[in-house]
XYZ file of C-alpha atoms in Angstrom:
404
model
C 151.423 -136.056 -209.159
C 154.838 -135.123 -209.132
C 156.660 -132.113 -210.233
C 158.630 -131.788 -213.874
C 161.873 -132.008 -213.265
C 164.098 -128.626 -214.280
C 166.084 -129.102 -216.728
C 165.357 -132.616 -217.716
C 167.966 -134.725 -217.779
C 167.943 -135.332 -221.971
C 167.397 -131.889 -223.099
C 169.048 -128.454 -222.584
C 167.885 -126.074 -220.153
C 166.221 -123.767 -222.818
C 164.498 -126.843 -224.474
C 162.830 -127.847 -221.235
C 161.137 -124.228 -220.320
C 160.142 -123.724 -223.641
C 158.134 -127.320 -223.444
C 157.044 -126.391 -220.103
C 155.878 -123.018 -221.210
C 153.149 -124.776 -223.555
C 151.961 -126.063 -219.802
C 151.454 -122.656 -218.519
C 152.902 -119.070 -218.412
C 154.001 -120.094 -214.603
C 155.016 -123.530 -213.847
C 156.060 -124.858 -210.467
C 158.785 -127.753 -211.386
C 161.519 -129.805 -209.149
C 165.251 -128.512 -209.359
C 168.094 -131.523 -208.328
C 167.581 -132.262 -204.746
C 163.812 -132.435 -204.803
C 163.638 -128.618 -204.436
C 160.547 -127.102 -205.573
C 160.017 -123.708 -207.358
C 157.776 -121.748 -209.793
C 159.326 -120.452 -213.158
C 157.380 -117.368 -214.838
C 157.815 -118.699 -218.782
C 156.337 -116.201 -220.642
C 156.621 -112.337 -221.552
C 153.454 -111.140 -219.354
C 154.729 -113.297 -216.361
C 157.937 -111.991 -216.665
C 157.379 -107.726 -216.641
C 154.451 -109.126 -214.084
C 157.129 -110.605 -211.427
C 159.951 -107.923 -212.219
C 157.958 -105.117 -211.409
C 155.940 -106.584 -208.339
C 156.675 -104.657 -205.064
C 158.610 -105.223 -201.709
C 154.840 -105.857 -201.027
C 154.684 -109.110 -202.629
C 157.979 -110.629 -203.691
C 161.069 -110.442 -201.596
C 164.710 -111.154 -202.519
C 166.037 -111.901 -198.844
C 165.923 -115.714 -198.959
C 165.227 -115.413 -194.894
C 161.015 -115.381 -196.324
C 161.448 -119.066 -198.073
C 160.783 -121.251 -195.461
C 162.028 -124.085 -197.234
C 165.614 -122.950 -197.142
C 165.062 -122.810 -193.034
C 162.851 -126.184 -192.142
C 164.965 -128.978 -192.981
C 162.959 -129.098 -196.340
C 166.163 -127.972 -198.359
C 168.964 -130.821 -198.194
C 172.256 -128.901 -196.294
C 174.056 -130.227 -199.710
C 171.356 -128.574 -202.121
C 173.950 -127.349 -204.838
C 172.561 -124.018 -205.249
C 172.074 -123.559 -201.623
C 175.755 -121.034 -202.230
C 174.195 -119.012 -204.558
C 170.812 -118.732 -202.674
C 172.133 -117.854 -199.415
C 174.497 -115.178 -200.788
C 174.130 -111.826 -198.680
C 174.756 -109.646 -201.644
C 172.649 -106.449 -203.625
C 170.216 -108.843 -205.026
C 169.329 -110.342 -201.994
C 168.723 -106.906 -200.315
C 165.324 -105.178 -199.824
C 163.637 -102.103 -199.391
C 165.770 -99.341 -197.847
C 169.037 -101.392 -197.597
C 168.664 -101.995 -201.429
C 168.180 -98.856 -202.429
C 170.861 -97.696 -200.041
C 173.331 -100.277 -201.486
C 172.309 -99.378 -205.429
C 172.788 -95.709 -204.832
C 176.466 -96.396 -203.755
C 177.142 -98.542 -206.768
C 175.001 -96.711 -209.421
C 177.413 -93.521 -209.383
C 180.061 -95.897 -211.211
C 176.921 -96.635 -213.650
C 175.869 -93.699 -214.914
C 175.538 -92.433 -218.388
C 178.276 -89.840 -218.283
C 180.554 -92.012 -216.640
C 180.392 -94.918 -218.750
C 180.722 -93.046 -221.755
C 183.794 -91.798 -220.303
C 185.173 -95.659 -220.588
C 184.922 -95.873 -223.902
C 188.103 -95.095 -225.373
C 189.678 -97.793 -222.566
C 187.106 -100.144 -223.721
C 188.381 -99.420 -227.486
C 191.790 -100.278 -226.418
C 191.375 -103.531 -224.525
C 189.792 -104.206 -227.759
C 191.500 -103.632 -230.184
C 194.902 -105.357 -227.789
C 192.526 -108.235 -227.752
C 192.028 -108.434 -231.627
C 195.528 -108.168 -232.321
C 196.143 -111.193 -230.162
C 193.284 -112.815 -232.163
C 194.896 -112.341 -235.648
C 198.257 -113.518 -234.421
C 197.098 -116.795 -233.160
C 196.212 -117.344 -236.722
C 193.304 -119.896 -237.628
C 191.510 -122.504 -234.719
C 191.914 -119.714 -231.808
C 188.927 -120.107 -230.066
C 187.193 -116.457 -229.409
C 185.657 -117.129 -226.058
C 189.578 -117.151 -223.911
C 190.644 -114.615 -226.394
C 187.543 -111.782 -226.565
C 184.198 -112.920 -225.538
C 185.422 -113.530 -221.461
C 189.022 -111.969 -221.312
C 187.336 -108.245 -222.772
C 184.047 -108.302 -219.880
C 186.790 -109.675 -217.296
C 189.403 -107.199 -218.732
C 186.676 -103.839 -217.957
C 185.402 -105.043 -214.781
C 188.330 -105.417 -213.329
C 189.877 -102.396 -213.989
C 186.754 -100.864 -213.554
C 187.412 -102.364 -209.364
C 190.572 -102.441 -209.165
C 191.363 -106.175 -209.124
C 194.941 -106.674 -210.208
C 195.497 -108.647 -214.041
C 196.907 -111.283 -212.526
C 194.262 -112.211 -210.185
C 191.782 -111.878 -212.726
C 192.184 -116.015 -214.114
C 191.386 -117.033 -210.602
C 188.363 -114.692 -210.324
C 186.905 -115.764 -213.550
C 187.435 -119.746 -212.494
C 185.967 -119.277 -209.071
C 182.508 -117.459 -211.146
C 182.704 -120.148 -213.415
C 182.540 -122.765 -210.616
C 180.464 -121.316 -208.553
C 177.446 -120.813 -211.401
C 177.713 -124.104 -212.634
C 175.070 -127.026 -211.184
C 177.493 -129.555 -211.974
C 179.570 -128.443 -209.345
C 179.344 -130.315 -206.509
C 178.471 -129.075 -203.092
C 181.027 -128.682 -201.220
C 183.309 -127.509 -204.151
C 180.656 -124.967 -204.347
C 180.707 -123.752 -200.962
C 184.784 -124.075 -200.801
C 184.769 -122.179 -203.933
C 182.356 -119.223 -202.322
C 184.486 -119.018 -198.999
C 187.627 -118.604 -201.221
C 186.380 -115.901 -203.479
C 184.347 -114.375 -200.242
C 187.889 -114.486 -198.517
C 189.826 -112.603 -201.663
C 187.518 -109.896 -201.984
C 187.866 -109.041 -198.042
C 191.407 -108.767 -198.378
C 190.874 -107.161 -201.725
C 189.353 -104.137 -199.380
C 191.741 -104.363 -196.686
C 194.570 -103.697 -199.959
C 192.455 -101.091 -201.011
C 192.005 -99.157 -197.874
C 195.628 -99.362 -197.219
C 196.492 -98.304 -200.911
C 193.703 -96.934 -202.494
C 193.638 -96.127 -206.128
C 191.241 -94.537 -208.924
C 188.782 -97.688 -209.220
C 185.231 -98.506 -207.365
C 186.278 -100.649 -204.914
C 188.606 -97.948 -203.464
C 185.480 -95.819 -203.257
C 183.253 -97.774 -201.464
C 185.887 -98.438 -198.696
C 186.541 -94.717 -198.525
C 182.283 -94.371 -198.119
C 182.683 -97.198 -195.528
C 185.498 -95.202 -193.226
C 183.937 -91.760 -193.963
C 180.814 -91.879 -194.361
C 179.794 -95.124 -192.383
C 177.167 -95.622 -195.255
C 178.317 -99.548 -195.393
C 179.608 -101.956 -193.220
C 182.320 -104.535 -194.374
C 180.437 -106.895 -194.826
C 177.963 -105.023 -197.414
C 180.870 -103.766 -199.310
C 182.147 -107.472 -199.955
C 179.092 -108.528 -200.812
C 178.433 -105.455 -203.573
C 181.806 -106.720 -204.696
C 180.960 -110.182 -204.925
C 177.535 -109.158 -207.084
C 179.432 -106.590 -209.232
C 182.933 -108.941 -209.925
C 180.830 -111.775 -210.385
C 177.492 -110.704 -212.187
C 179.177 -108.050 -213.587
C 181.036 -110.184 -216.629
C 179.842 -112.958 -216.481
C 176.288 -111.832 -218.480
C 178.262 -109.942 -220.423
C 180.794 -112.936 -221.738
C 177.885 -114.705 -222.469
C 175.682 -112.155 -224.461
C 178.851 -111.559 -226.697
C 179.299 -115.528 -226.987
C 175.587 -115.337 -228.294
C 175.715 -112.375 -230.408
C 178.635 -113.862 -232.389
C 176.751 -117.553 -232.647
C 173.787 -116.014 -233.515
C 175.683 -113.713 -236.532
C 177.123 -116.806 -237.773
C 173.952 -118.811 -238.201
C 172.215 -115.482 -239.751
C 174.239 -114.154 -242.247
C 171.802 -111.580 -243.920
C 171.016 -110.004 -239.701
C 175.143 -110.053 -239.878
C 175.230 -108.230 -243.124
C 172.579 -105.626 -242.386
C 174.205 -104.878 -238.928
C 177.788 -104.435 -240.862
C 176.008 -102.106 -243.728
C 174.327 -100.168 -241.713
C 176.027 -100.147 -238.697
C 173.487 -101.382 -236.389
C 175.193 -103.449 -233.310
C 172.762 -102.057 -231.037
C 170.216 -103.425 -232.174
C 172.461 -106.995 -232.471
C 172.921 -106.672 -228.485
C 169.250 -106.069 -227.735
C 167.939 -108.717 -230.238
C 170.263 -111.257 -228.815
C 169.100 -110.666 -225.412
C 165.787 -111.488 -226.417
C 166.909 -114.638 -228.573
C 169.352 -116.247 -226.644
C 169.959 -114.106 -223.257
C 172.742 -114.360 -220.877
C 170.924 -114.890 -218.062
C 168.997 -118.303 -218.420
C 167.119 -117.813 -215.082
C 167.536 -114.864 -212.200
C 168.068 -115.752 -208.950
C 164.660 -116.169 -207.124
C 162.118 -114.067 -205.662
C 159.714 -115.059 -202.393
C 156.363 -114.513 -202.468
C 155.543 -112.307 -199.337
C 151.798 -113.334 -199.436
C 149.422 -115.225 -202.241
C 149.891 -113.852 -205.592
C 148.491 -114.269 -209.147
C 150.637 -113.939 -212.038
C 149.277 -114.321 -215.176
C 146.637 -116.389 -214.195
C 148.371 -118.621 -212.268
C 148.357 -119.127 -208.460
C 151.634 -119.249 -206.612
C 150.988 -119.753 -202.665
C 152.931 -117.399 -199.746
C 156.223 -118.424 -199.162
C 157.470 -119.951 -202.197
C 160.855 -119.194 -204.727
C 159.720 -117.745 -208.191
C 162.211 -117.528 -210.650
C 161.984 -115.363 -214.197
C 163.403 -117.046 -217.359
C 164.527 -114.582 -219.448
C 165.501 -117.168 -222.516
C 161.835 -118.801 -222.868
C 160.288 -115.316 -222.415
C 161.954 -113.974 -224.938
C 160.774 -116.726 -227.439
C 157.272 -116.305 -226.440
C 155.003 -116.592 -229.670
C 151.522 -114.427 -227.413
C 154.302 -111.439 -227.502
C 156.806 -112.013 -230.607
C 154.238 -113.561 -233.024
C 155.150 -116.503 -235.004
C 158.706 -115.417 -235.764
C 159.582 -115.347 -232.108
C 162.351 -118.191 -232.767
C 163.838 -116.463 -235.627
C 166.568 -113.705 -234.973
C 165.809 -110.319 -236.729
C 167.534 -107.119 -235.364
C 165.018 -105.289 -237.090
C 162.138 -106.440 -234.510
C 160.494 -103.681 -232.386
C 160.941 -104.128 -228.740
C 159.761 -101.529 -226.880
C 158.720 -103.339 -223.780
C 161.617 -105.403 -223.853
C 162.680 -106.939 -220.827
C 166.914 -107.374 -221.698
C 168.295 -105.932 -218.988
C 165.305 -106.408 -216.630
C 162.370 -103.749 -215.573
C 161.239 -102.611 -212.363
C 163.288 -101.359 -209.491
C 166.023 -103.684 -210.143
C 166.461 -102.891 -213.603
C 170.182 -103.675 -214.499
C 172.292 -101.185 -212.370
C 175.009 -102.017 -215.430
C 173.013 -102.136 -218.397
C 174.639 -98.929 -219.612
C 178.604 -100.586 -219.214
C 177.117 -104.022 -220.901
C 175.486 -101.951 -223.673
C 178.452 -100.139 -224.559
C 180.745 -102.929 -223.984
C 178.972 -105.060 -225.983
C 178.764 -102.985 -229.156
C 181.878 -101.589 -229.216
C 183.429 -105.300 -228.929
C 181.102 -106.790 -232.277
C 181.512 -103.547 -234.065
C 185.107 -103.890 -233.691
C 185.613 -107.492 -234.099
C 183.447 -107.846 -237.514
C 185.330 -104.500 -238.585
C 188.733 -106.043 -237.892
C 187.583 -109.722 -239.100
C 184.683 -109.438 -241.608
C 185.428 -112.651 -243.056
C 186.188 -115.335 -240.049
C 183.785 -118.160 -239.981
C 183.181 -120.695 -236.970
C 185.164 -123.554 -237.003
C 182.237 -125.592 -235.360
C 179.472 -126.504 -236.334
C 176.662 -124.439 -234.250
C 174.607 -127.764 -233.415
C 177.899 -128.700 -231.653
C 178.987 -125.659 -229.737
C 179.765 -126.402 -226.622
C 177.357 -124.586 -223.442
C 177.604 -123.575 -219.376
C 176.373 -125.709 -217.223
C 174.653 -123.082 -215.199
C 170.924 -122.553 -214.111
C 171.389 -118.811 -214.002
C 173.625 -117.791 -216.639
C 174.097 -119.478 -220.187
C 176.422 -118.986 -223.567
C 179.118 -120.830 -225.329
C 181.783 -122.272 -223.831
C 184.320 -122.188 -227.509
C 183.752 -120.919 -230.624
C 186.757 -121.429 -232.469
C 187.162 -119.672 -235.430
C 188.670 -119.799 -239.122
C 190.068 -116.104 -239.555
C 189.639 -115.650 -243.471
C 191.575 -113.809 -246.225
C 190.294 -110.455 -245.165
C 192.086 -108.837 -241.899
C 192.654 -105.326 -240.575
């Protein structure tokens, strides 16, 4: 019997796992290239596979056999991603090693510390929104140039690199892209961010990236190659979820106009960014796990030596957790064990930054522009072509009468 295929080729991603989630809470299904995984579809099978232990799941893609036997086609389009040697493929001590470097830029007290930057790239960004008048299309002009504009200051990356950076991540997520664009795309962006150290330990400045080349030479807590590969995570992983979730917040406003309302009157855009990460979340998929011996999740078998990936979008519409209003958006839902930025030991190192980010941008944008509507209908909105992350490509907008 063969596999379903993920996504099918005449629905969206998110259509597909929610069908396949009626199958079981853990499916195993065929991605392009006759690759075979398991995706954990439901809430339980989620929490279940994020917390499991270096025990049973491993992130080094050296314990999926597959990827090593000749079973994997050489020209398997996600083979880039997969292979990366970056923080999320890192285990055990090197992981934690790796997260304790990074997690100092991450902390509470420092990323409150951004905010009145943050308020200023937004509010430069809204003024460029009002003066391109009616049609501009909010995902160039705030929803990716605001996550692009905070990382990269955040590391140091010069404004005008920052285009090319954001096309390489766009390029390199997508599973349209083929092969070896993918893997010419990864050797640039692998090749920019080595000489982006080599700049920064000749000329180091106040930003991350200076930092962890300065633990490198000092402190020998990080080789080269490590430090590239945090960058690659952080530059990479580090807006794109973030575009996205913004792109979803606004789509999602838009199409609920009493949540928008009650978010604007009562001034609750945190709880916008955490119900949009269980409605429609950035990340469609993570990047997979290996079983490190015979597991059961959620009832469901998956053999030693297999990839397990966690989608975050059909667990987040699960009916067994969210009840029969699990498909309707409500900021006032309760979400205590909510899984939005992850849970476990890899809990998002940046959910603090994205949180912040996040409601400072709607806040400021439905403050500035209480009135704009879409200019597209939401059936048509246009969506990435990505396995791992998903959000709107455009959302032009009509600006209305009322402006600030």
């Amino acid at each position: 019997m063969s596999l379903p295929a993920f996504p099918a080729f005449d629905e969206s991603p998110l259509d597909t796992c929610i069908r396949l989630r009626e199958i079981a809470p853990v499916v195993e299904v065929e991605f392009p290239g006759g690759v075979p995984a398991y995706l954990a579809l439901t809430h339980r099978a989620a929490r279940e596979i994020l917390a499991g232990d270096n025990r049973t799941f491993a992130r080094d893609p050296g314990h999926w056999p597959a990827l090593h036997d000749g079973s994997i086609p050489e020209d398997w389009p996600l083979r880039a991603i997969v292979q990366g040697d970056h923080l999320s493929t890192k285990d055990g001590d090197d992981h934690r090693r790796l997260r304790g470097l990074v997690g100092r830029a991450f902390t509470p007290g420092r990323v409150q510390g951004m905010e009145p930057r943050i308020q200023e790239l937004i509010d430069g960004l809204l003024d460029d929104v009002v003066a391109a008048g009616d049609g501009v299309d909010l995902v160039p002009a705030f929803t990716e140039a605001l996550p692009m504009a905070v990382i990269c200051e955040l590391f140091g990356v010069p404004e005008p690199e920052r285009a090319r950076l954001r096309k390489w991540t766009a390029a390199l997520l997508a599973h349209t892209t083929p092969p070896d664009e993918a893997f010419e795309t990864q050797r640039a962006l692998m090749t920019y961010l080595y000489q982006l150290a080599e700049r920064k330990r000749v000329d180091p400045g106040d930003d991350l990236t200076s930092d962890l080349v300065q633990a490198r030479d000092r402190d020998d807590r990080l080789t080269t190659d490590e430090l590239v590969a945090v960058l690659w995570l952080m530059l990479v992983a580090g807006h794109e979820t973030t575009v996205h979730l913004l792109g979803h917040a606004i789509a999602a406003l838009s199409a609920h106009p009493g949540q928008l309302a009650l978010a604007m009157d009562e001034d609750r855009w945190g709880d916008v960014v955490e119900e949009t990460l269980r409605y429609r979340h950035s990340v469609m998929m993570t990047s997979f796990r290996f079983t490190l011996t015979d597991v059961t999740i959620a009832g469901v078998a998956i053999p030693k030596g297999n990839a397990v990936g966690v989608v975050y979008q059909a667990s987040g519409l699960d009916p067994e957790r969210y009840g029969e209003s699990a498909d309707k958006f409500d900021i006032t839902r309760e979400q205590s064990d909510g899984i939005g930025f992850g849970h476990g030991p890899r809990y998002c190192i940046g959910a603090p930054l994205a949180r912040l980010e996040s409601r400072l941008a709607l806040a400021s944008l439905y403050r500035r522009l209480p009135g704009f509507t879409l200019a597209i209908d939401p059936d048509d909105i246009p969506y990435s072509p990505s396995f791992f992350t998903r959000g709107p490509l455009s959302l032009p907008i009509t600006l209305g009468a009322d402006r600030r």
